[in-house]
PDB file of C-alpha atoms in Angstrom:
ATOM      1  CA  MET I   1     -64.253  12.187 -63.433  1.00  0.00           C
ATOM      2  CA  SER I   2     -62.845   9.379 -65.559  1.00  0.00           C
ATOM      3  CA  LEU I   3     -61.868   5.913 -64.157  1.00  0.00           C
ATOM      4  CA  ASP I   4     -57.704   5.783 -63.144  1.00  0.00           C
ATOM      5  CA  ALA I   5     -56.802   3.245 -64.954  1.00  0.00           C
ATOM      6  CA  SER I   6     -53.736   2.376 -62.504  1.00  0.00           C
ATOM      7  CA  ARG I   7     -56.005   1.946 -59.895  1.00  0.00           C
ATOM      8  CA  VAL I   8     -57.399  -0.904 -61.490  1.00  0.00           C
ATOM      9  CA  ILE I   9     -56.366  -4.715 -59.955  1.00  0.00           C
ATOM     10  CA  LEU I  10     -54.123  -7.284 -61.308  1.00  0.00           C
ATOM     11  CA  GLY I  11     -54.876 -10.479 -60.197  1.00  0.00           C
ATOM     12  CA  THR I  12     -50.772 -10.990 -60.441  1.00  0.00           C
ATOM     13  CA  TYR I  13     -50.835 -10.010 -56.344  1.00  0.00           C
ATOM     14  CA  GLY I  14     -53.520 -11.896 -55.928  1.00  0.00           C
ATOM     15  CA  GLN I  15     -51.997 -15.055 -52.526  1.00  0.00           C
ATOM     16  CA  VAL I  16     -54.406 -17.806 -50.991  1.00  0.00           C
ATOM     17  CA  PHE I  17     -53.642 -18.771 -47.241  1.00  0.00           C
ATOM     18  CA  ILE I  18     -54.608 -22.019 -45.718  1.00  0.00           C
ATOM     19  CA  ALA I  19     -54.345 -22.228 -41.902  1.00  0.00           C
ATOM     20  CA  GLY I  20     -52.299 -18.710 -41.977  1.00  0.00           C
ATOM     21  CA  VAL I  21     -49.882 -20.340 -44.762  1.00  0.00           C
ATOM     22  CA  TRP I  22     -49.702 -18.517 -48.781  1.00  0.00           C
ATOM     23  CA  GLN I  23     -50.352 -21.142 -51.186  1.00  0.00           C
ATOM     24  CA  THR I  24     -47.377 -19.676 -53.112  1.00  0.00           C
ATOM     25  CA  ASN I  25     -48.348 -22.770 -55.868  1.00  0.00           C
ATOM     26  CA  PHE I  26     -51.712 -21.591 -56.618  1.00  0.00           C
ATOM     27  CA  ASN I  27     -52.237 -18.937 -58.932  1.00  0.00           C
ATOM     28  CA  HIS I  28     -56.278 -18.884 -59.131  1.00  0.00           C
ATOM     29  CA  LEU I  29     -58.798 -18.693 -57.318  1.00  0.00           C
ATOM     30  CA  GLU I  30     -62.241 -18.006 -57.933  1.00  0.00           C
ATOM     31  CA  ALA I  31     -65.526 -17.918 -55.634  1.00  0.00           C
ATOM     32  CA  ASN I  32     -68.757 -17.279 -55.385  1.00  0.00           C
ATOM     33  CA  VAL I  33     -71.789 -16.826 -53.571  1.00  0.00           C
ATOM     34  CA  GLU I  34     -75.378 -18.297 -54.952  1.00  0.00           C
ATOM     35  CA  ILE I  35     -78.960 -17.557 -53.355  1.00  0.00           C
ATOM     36  CA  GLN I  36     -82.114 -19.660 -53.695  1.00  0.00           C
ATOM     37  CA  LYS I  37     -84.897 -17.528 -53.952  1.00  0.00           C
ATOM     38  CA  LYS I  38     -88.637 -18.094 -53.383  1.00  0.00           C
ATOM     39  CA  GLU I  39     -91.191 -17.016 -55.669  1.00  0.00           C
ATOM     40  CA  LEU I  40     -94.247 -14.996 -54.004  1.00  0.00           C
ATOM     41  CA  ASN I  41     -97.216 -14.814 -56.356  1.00  0.00           C
ATOM     42  CA  LEU I  42     -99.894 -12.573 -53.866  1.00  0.00           C
ATOM     43  CA  ALA I  43    -102.616 -11.673 -54.673  1.00  0.00           C
ATOM     44  CA  GLY I  44    -103.907  -8.086 -56.270  1.00  0.00           C
ATOM     45  CA  ASP I  45    -100.565  -7.808 -57.040  1.00  0.00           C
ATOM     46  CA  PRO I  46     -99.078  -8.331 -60.588  1.00  0.00           C
ATOM     47  CA  TRP I  47     -95.692  -8.740 -60.257  1.00  0.00           C
ATOM     48  CA  VAL I  48     -93.623 -11.835 -58.794  1.00  0.00           C
ATOM     49  CA  ARG I  49     -91.827 -11.055 -54.890  1.00  0.00           C
ATOM     50  CA  HIS I  50     -89.031 -13.513 -54.404  1.00  0.00           C
ATOM     51  CA  LYS I  51     -88.008 -13.945 -50.865  1.00  0.00           C
ATOM     52  CA  LYS I  52     -84.368 -15.060 -50.116  1.00  0.00           C
ATOM     53  CA  GLY I  53     -83.703 -18.829 -49.572  1.00  0.00           C
ATOM     54  CA  ALA I  54     -80.652 -21.039 -49.091  1.00  0.00           C
ATOM     55  CA  MET I  55     -76.983 -19.331 -49.886  1.00  0.00           C
ATOM     56  CA  LYS I  56     -74.109 -22.482 -51.538  1.00  0.00           C
ATOM     57  CA  GLY I  57     -70.901 -21.159 -52.037  1.00  0.00           C
ATOM     58  CA  THR I  58     -68.496 -23.048 -54.430  1.00  0.00           C
ATOM     59  CA  GLY I  59     -65.264 -22.297 -54.998  1.00  0.00           C
ATOM     60  CA  THR I  60     -62.387 -23.330 -57.425  1.00  0.00           C
ATOM     61  CA  MET I  61     -58.560 -22.992 -57.442  1.00  0.00           C
ATOM     62  CA  SER I  62     -55.787 -23.870 -59.233  1.00  0.00           C
ATOM     63  CA  GLY I  63     -52.053 -23.681 -59.631  1.00  0.00           C
ATOM     64  CA  PHE I  64     -48.658 -25.913 -59.968  1.00  0.00           C
ATOM     65  CA  LYS I  65     -47.998 -28.932 -58.157  1.00  0.00           C
ATOM     66  CA  VAL I  66     -46.003 -29.065 -55.634  1.00  0.00           C
ATOM     67  CA  THR I  67     -46.849 -31.005 -52.896  1.00  0.00           C
ATOM     68  CA  SER I  68     -49.718 -33.770 -51.430  1.00  0.00           C
ATOM     69  CA  ASP I  69     -50.910 -31.167 -48.809  1.00  0.00           C
ATOM     70  CA  MET I  70     -54.010 -31.340 -50.109  1.00  0.00           C
ATOM     71  CA  ILE I  71     -54.711 -35.594 -50.751  1.00  0.00           C
ATOM     72  CA  ALA I  72     -53.365 -34.998 -47.141  1.00  0.00           C
ATOM     73  CA  ARG I  73     -55.878 -32.527 -45.938  1.00  0.00           C
ATOM     74  CA  GLY I  74     -58.642 -35.414 -47.556  1.00  0.00           C
ATOM     75  CA  PHE I  75     -62.276 -33.797 -47.298  1.00  0.00           C
ATOM     76  CA  ASP I  76     -61.318 -32.443 -43.897  1.00  0.00           C
ATOM     77  CA  LYS I  77     -63.355 -28.834 -43.602  1.00  0.00           C
ATOM     78  CA  PHE I  78     -60.743 -25.500 -42.674  1.00  0.00           C
ATOM     79  CA  SER I  79     -60.727 -21.924 -43.113  1.00  0.00           C
ATOM     80  CA  LEU I  80     -59.219 -20.337 -46.926  1.00  0.00           C
ATOM     81  CA  VAL I  81     -58.247 -16.745 -47.075  1.00  0.00           C
ATOM     82  CA  SER I  82     -57.954 -14.922 -50.526  1.00  0.00           C
ATOM     83  CA  LYS I  83     -55.332 -11.084 -50.078  1.00  0.00           C
ATOM     84  CA  LEU I  84     -55.781  -9.166 -53.534  1.00  0.00           C
ATOM     85  CA  ASN I  85     -53.061  -6.532 -52.729  1.00  0.00           C
ATOM     86  CA  ASP I  86     -52.356  -4.723 -55.876  1.00  0.00           C
ATOM     87  CA  PRO I  87     -49.901  -2.224 -54.960  1.00  0.00           C
ATOM     88  CA  ASP I  88     -51.123   0.518 -57.606  1.00  0.00           C
ATOM     89  CA  SER I  89     -55.260   0.034 -55.900  1.00  0.00           C
ATOM     90  CA  TYR I  90     -56.685   2.196 -53.116  1.00  0.00           C
ATOM     91  CA  GLY I  91     -55.807  -0.437 -50.655  1.00  0.00           C
ATOM     92  CA  PHE I  92     -56.113  -4.455 -50.206  1.00  0.00           C
ATOM     93  CA  GLU I  93     -58.108  -7.502 -49.901  1.00  0.00           C
ATOM     94  CA  ARG I  94     -58.833 -10.525 -47.874  1.00  0.00           C
ATOM     95  CA  ILE I  95     -61.394 -12.601 -47.834  1.00  0.00           C
ATOM     96  CA  THR I  96     -62.555 -15.123 -45.688  1.00  0.00           C
ATOM     97  CA  LEU I  97     -64.151 -18.078 -46.628  1.00  0.00           C
ATOM     98  CA  ASN I  98     -65.383 -21.078 -43.768  1.00  0.00           C
ATOM     99  CA  ASN I  99     -66.181 -24.969 -43.716  1.00  0.00           C
ATOM    100  CA  VAL I 100     -64.208 -25.576 -46.450  1.00  0.00           C
ATOM    101  CA  MET I 101     -64.382 -29.187 -47.767  1.00  0.00           C
ATOM    102  CA  LEU I 102     -62.566 -30.552 -51.137  1.00  0.00           C
ATOM    103  CA  ASP I 103     -65.519 -31.310 -54.018  1.00  0.00           C
ATOM    104  CA  LYS I 104     -62.837 -34.132 -55.151  1.00  0.00           C
ATOM    105  CA  LEU I 105     -59.168 -35.080 -55.025  1.00  0.00           C
ATOM    106  CA  GLN I 106     -56.889 -35.669 -57.829  1.00  0.00           C
ATOM    107  CA  LEU I 107     -54.829 -38.421 -56.675  1.00  0.00           C
ATOM    108  CA  ALA I 108     -52.630 -38.111 -59.906  1.00  0.00           C
ATOM    109  CA  ASN I 109     -53.126 -35.866 -62.606  1.00  0.00           C
ATOM    110  CA  TRP I 110     -49.775 -35.944 -64.978  1.00  0.00           C
ATOM    111  CA  THR I 111     -47.909 -35.899 -68.595  1.00  0.00           C
ATOM    112  CA  ALA I 112     -44.206 -36.840 -69.295  1.00  0.00           C
ATOM    113  CA  GLY I 113     -42.506 -33.862 -69.603  1.00  0.00           C
ATOM    114  CA  GLU I 114     -44.578 -31.044 -68.584  1.00  0.00           C
ATOM    115  CA  GLU I 115     -45.218 -30.206 -65.342  1.00  0.00           C
ATOM    116  CA  VAL I 116     -47.985 -30.757 -62.971  1.00  0.00           C
ATOM    117  CA  LYS I 117     -51.483 -28.854 -62.493  1.00  0.00           C
ATOM    118  CA  GLU I 118     -53.809 -29.102 -59.943  1.00  0.00           C
ATOM    119  CA  GLU I 119     -57.406 -28.258 -59.433  1.00  0.00           C
ATOM    120  CA  VAL I 120     -59.263 -28.312 -56.569  1.00  0.00           C
ATOM    121  CA  ALA I 121     -62.914 -27.814 -56.404  1.00  0.00           C
ATOM    122  CA  PHE I 122     -64.800 -26.949 -53.611  1.00  0.00           C
ATOM    123  CA  THR I 123     -67.780 -25.940 -51.312  1.00  0.00           C
ATOM    124  CA  PHE I 124     -67.508 -23.967 -48.692  1.00  0.00           C
ATOM    125  CA  GLU I 125     -70.118 -22.213 -45.517  1.00  0.00           C
ATOM    126  CA  GLY I 126     -69.653 -18.868 -45.108  1.00  0.00           C
ATOM    127  CA  TYR I 127     -67.152 -15.768 -45.526  1.00  0.00           C
ATOM    128  CA  THR I 128     -66.210 -12.519 -44.157  1.00  0.00           C
ATOM    129  CA  LEU I 129     -65.237  -9.222 -45.711  1.00  0.00           C
ATOM    130  CA  ASN I 130     -61.858  -8.973 -43.179  1.00  0.00           C
ATOM    131  CA  ASP I 131     -60.403  -5.623 -45.466  1.00  0.00           C
ATOM    132  CA  PRO I 132     -62.414  -4.097 -47.722  1.00  0.00           C
ATOM    133  CA  ILE I 133     -60.765  -1.580 -50.695  1.00  0.00           C
ATOM    134  CA  ARG I 134     -62.178   1.895 -50.553  1.00  0.00           C
ATOM    135  CA  GLY I 135     -62.428   4.063 -53.308  1.00  0.00           C
ATOM    136  CA  ILE I 136     -61.414   7.445 -52.106  1.00  0.00           C
TER     137      ILE I 136
END
């Protein structure tokens, strides 16, 4: 059976929530978790084995500048919720990023005659898959 193309999720329906408030100005969100693996060389085993180590969460969000909310937030930690809800998909997905902290504050970045864009890099400490999308 081939993929039903209508079930492919479009980022058009992505939303970012901070403290329960939809951040309508952000139109891009990326969050990743990397794991540090410890290499183990065991006697009598020709394979290098791996043990899970520490994890690191990083991300960026970007969009249009409409408020000074990110500057006012400063470097205080907060929770962020990513939501994908394409009406043609098998459901919606919500992921909460915990202990989000900005890497830097963009205080000014503008050019006359152009819309002002805002890019925010951050780290986070843990996540919860609140609502997974499940196929049929």
